[in-house]
mmCIF file of C-alpha atoms and ligand atoms in Angstrom:
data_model
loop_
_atom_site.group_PDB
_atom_site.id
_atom_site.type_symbol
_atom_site.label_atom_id
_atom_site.label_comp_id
_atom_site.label_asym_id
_atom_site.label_seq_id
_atom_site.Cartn_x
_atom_site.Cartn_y
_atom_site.Cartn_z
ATOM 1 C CA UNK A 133 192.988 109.189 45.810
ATOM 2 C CA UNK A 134 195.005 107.107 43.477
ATOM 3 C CA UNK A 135 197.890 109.177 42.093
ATOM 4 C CA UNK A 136 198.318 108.452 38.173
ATOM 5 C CA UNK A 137 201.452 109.239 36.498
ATOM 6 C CA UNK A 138 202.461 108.715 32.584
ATOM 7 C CA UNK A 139 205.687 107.257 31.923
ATOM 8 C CA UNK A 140 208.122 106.166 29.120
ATOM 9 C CA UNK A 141 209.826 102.330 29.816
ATOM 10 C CA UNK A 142 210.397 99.035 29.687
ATOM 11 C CA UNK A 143 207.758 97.426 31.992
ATOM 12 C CA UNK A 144 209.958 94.713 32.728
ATOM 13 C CA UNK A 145 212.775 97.293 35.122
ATOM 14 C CA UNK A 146 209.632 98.114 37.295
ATOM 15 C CA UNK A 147 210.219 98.046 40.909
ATOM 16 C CA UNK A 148 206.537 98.065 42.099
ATOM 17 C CA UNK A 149 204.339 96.028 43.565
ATOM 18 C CA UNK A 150 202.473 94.366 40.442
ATOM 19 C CA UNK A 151 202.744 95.235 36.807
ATOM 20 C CA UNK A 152 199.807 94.072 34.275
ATOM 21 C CA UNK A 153 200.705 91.557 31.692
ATOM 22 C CA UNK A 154 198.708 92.418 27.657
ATOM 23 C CA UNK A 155 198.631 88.526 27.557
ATOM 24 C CA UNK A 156 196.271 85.784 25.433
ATOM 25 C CA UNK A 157 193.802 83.697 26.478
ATOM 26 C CA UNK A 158 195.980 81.014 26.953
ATOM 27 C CA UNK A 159 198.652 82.823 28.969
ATOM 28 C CA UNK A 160 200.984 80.741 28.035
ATOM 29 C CA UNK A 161 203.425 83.833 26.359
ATOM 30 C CA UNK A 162 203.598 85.556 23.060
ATOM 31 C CA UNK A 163 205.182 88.731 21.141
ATOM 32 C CA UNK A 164 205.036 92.412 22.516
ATOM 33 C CA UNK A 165 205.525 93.176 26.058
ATOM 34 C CA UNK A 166 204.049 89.363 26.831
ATOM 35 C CA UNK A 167 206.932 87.982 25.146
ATOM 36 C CA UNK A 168 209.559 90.829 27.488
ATOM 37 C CA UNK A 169 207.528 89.435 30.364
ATOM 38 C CA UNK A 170 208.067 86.062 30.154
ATOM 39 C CA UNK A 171 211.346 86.117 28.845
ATOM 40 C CA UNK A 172 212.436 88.244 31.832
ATOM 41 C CA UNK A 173 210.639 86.506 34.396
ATOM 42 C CA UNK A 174 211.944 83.003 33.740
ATOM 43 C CA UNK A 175 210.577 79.332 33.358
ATOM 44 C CA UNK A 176 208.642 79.389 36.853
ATOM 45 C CA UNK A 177 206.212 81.806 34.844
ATOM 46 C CA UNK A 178 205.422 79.248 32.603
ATOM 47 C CA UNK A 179 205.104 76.701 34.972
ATOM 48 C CA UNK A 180 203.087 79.115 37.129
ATOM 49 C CA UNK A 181 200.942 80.555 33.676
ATOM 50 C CA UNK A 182 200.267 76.687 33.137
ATOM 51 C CA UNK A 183 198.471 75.909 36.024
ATOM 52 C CA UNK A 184 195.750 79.086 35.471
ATOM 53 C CA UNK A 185 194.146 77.191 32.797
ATOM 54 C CA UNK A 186 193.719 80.259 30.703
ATOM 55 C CA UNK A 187 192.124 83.424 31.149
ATOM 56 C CA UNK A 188 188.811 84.911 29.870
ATOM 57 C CA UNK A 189 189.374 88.226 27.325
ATOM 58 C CA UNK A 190 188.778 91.002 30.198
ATOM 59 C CA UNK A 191 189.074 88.435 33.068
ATOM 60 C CA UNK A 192 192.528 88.939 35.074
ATOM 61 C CA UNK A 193 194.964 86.405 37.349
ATOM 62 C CA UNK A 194 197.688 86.709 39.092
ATOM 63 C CA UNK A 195 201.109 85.094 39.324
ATOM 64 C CA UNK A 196 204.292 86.022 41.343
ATOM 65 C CA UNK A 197 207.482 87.833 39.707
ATOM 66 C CA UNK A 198 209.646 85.497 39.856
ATOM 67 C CA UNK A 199 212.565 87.078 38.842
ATOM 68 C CA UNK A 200 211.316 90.284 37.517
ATOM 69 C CA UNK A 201 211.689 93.341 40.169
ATOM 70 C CA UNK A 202 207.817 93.630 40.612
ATOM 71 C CA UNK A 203 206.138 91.171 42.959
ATOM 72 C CA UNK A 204 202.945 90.185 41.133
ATOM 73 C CA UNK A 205 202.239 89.783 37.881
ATOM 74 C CA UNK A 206 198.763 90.481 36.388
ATOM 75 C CA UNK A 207 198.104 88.762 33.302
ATOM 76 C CA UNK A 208 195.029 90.765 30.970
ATOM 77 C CA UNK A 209 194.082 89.221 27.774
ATOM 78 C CA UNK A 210 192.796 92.806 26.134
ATOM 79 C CA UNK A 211 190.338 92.890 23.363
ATOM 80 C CA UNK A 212 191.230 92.176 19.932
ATOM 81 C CA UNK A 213 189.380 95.196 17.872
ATOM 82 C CA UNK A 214 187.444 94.131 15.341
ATOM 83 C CA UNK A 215 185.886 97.543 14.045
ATOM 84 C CA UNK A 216 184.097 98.519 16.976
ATOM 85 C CA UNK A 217 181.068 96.421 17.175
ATOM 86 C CA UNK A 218 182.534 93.255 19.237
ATOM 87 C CA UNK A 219 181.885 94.867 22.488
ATOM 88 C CA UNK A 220 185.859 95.582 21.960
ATOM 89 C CA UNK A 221 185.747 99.091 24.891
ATOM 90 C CA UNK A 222 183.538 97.367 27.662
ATOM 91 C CA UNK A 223 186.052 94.057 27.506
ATOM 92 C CA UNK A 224 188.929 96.596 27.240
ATOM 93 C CA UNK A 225 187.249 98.635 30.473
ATOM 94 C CA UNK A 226 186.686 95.299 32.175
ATOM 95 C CA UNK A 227 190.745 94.488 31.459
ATOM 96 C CA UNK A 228 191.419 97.567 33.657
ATOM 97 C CA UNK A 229 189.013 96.920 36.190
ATOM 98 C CA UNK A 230 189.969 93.805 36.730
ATOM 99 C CA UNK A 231 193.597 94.102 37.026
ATOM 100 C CA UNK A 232 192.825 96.771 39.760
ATOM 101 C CA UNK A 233 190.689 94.299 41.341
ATOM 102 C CA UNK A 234 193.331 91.754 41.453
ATOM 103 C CA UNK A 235 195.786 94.176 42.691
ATOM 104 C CA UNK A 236 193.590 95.003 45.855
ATOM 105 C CA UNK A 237 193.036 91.370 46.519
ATOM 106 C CA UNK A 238 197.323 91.475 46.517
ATOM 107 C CA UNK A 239 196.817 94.461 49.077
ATOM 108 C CA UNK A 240 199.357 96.535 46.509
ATOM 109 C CA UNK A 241 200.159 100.030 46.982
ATOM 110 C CA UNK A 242 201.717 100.608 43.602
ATOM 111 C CA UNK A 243 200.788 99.239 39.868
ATOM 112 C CA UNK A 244 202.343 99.807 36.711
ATOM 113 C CA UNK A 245 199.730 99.239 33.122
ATOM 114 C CA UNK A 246 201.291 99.039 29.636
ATOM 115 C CA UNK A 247 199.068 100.186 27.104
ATOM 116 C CA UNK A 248 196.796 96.946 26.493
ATOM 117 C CA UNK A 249 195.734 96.211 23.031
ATOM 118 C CA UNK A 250 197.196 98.669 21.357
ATOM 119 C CA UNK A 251 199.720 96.705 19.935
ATOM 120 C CA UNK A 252 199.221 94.082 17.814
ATOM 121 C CA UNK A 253 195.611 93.530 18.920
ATOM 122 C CA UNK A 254 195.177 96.978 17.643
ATOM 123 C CA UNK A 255 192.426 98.810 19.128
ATOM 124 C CA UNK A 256 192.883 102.472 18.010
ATOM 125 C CA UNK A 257 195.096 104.199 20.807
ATOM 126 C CA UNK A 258 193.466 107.191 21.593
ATOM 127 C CA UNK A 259 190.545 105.672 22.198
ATOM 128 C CA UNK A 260 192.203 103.145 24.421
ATOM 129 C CA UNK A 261 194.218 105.660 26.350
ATOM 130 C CA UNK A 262 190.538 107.454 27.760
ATOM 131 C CA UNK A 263 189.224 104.167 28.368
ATOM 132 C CA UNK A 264 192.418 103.217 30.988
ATOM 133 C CA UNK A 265 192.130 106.983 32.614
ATOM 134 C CA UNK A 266 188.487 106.681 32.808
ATOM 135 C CA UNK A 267 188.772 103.202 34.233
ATOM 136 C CA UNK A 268 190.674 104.148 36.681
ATOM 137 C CA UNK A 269 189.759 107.790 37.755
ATOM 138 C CA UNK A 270 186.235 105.205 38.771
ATOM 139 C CA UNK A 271 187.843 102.185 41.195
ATOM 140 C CA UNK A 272 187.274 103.052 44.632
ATOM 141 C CA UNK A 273 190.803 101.756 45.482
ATOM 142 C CA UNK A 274 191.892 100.877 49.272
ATOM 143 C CA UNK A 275 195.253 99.630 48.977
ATOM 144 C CA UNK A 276 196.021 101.042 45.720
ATOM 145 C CA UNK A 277 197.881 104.382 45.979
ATOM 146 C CA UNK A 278 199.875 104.956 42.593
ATOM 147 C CA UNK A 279 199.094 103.487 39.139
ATOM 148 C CA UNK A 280 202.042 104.217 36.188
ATOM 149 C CA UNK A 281 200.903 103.415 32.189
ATOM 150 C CA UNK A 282 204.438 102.631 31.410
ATOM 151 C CA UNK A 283 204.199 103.464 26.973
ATOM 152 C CA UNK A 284 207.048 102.129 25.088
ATOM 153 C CA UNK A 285 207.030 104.748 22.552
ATOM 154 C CA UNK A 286 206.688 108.736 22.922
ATOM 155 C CA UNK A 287 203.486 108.296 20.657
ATOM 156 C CA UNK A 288 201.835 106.123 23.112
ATOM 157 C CA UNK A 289 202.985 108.030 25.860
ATOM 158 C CA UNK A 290 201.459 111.631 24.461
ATOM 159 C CA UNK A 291 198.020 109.456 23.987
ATOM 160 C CA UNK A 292 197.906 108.497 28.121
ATOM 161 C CA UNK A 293 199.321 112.587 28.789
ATOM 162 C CA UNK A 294 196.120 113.805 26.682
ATOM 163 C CA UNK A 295 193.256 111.563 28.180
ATOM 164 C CA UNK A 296 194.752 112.218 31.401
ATOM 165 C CA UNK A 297 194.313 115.620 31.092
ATOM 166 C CA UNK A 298 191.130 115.916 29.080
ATOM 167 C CA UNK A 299 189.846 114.077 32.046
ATOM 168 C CA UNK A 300 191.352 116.514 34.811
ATOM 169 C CA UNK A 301 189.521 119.430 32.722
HETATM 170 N N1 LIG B 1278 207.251 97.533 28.257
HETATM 171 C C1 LIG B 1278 206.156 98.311 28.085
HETATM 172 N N2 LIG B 1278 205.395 98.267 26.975
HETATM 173 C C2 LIG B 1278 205.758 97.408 25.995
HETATM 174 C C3 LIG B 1278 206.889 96.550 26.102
HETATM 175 C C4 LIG B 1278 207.643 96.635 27.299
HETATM 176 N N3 LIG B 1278 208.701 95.878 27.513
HETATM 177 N N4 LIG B 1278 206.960 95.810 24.949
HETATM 178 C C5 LIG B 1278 205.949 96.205 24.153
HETATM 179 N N5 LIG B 1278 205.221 97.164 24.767
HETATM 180 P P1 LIG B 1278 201.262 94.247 22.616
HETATM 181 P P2 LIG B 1278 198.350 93.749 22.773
HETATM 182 C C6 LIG B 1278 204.023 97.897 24.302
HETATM 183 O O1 LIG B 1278 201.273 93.904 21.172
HETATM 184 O O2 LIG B 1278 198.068 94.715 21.685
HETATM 185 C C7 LIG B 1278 201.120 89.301 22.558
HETATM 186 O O3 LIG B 1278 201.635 88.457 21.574
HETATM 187 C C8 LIG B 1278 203.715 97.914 22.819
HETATM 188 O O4 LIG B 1278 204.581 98.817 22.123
HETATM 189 O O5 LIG B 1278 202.352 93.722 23.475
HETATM 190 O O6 LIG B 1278 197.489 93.762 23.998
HETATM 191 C C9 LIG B 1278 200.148 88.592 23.496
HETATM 192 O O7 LIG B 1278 200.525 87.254 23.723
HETATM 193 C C10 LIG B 1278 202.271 98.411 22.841
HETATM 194 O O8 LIG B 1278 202.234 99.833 23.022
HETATM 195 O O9 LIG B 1278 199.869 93.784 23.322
HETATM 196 C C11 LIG B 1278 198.854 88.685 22.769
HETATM 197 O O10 LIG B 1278 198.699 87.665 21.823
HETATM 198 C C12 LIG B 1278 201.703 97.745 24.110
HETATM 199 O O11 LIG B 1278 202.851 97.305 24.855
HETATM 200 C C13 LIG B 1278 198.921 90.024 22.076
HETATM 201 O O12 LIG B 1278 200.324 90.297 21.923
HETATM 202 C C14 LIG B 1278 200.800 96.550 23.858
HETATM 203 O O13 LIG B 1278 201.226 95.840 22.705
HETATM 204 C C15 LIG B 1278 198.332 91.142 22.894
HETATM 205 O O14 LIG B 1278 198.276 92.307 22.117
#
């Protein structure tokens, strides 16, 4: 059983095994917690980002650190929400599913998520936050033992509490 806990943080201090990047399609950086991420992890992220070519919306890679605490970092690019009708929660479930995926190829016991795409790609975040717990609550997970939503704001982090427990009712 995966072990899910709701936190308040900078994802960049995280001393786990991966944390999940809300990146672009072109991975190459941006604003929000993308921006922290590279600008914490150094140049050999860019160098490394440069290489993947991009990244599907929903799709996931995977790069090392470098000089962040965590060891891997999995790069997302979440939906952008356009109303509703752009297939916006099945991308944003696929997001979650495949960062887990990613993370079991990376045999890692411990993952931390930011909230993806609530920022400025703005899909409505209470929505979002039961679409993370339910993604997760369903992996079958081997090497996965505890997953953290790290929020960076006490608004974000009393969205994750409530679909969390809604979905332990
Ligand atoms: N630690 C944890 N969470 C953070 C941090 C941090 N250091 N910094 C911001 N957040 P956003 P998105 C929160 O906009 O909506 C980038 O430019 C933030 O408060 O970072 O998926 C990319 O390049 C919010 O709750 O990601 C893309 O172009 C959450 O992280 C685009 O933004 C996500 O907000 C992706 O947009």
């Amino acid at each position: 059983m995966i072990k899910i806990k709701i936190i308040q943080g900078d994802i960049t201090k995280s001393s786990v095994d991966a944390i999940v990047n809300a990146a672009n399609t072109t991975l190459m950086g941006g604003g929000g917690v993308d921006g922290a991420i590279h600008h914490a992890s150094g140049p050999k992220l860019d160098e490394a980002c440069a290489k993947l070519h991009g990244c599907k919306t929903g799709e996931a890679k995977t790069t090392p650190g470098f000089n962040l605490p965590a060891k891997f970092i999995i790069h997302t690019p979440g939906p952008i929400w356009r109303g509703g009708h752009s297939n916006e929660r099945e991308l944003l479930r696929n997001s979650y599913k495949n960062c887990l995926k990613e993370a079991e190829k990376h045999q890692c016991a411990s993952v931390d998520f930011p909230s993806i795409s609530t920022g400025v790609y703005h899909f409505p975040l209470n929505e979002a936050a039961q679409i993370a717990i339910s993604s997760i609550k369903e992996f079958k997970a081997h090497f996965i033992k505890q997953i953290r939503i790290v929020a960076f704001d006490p608004v974000t982090k009393t969205a994750y509490e409530k679909a969390l427990k809604d979905k332990e009712k």
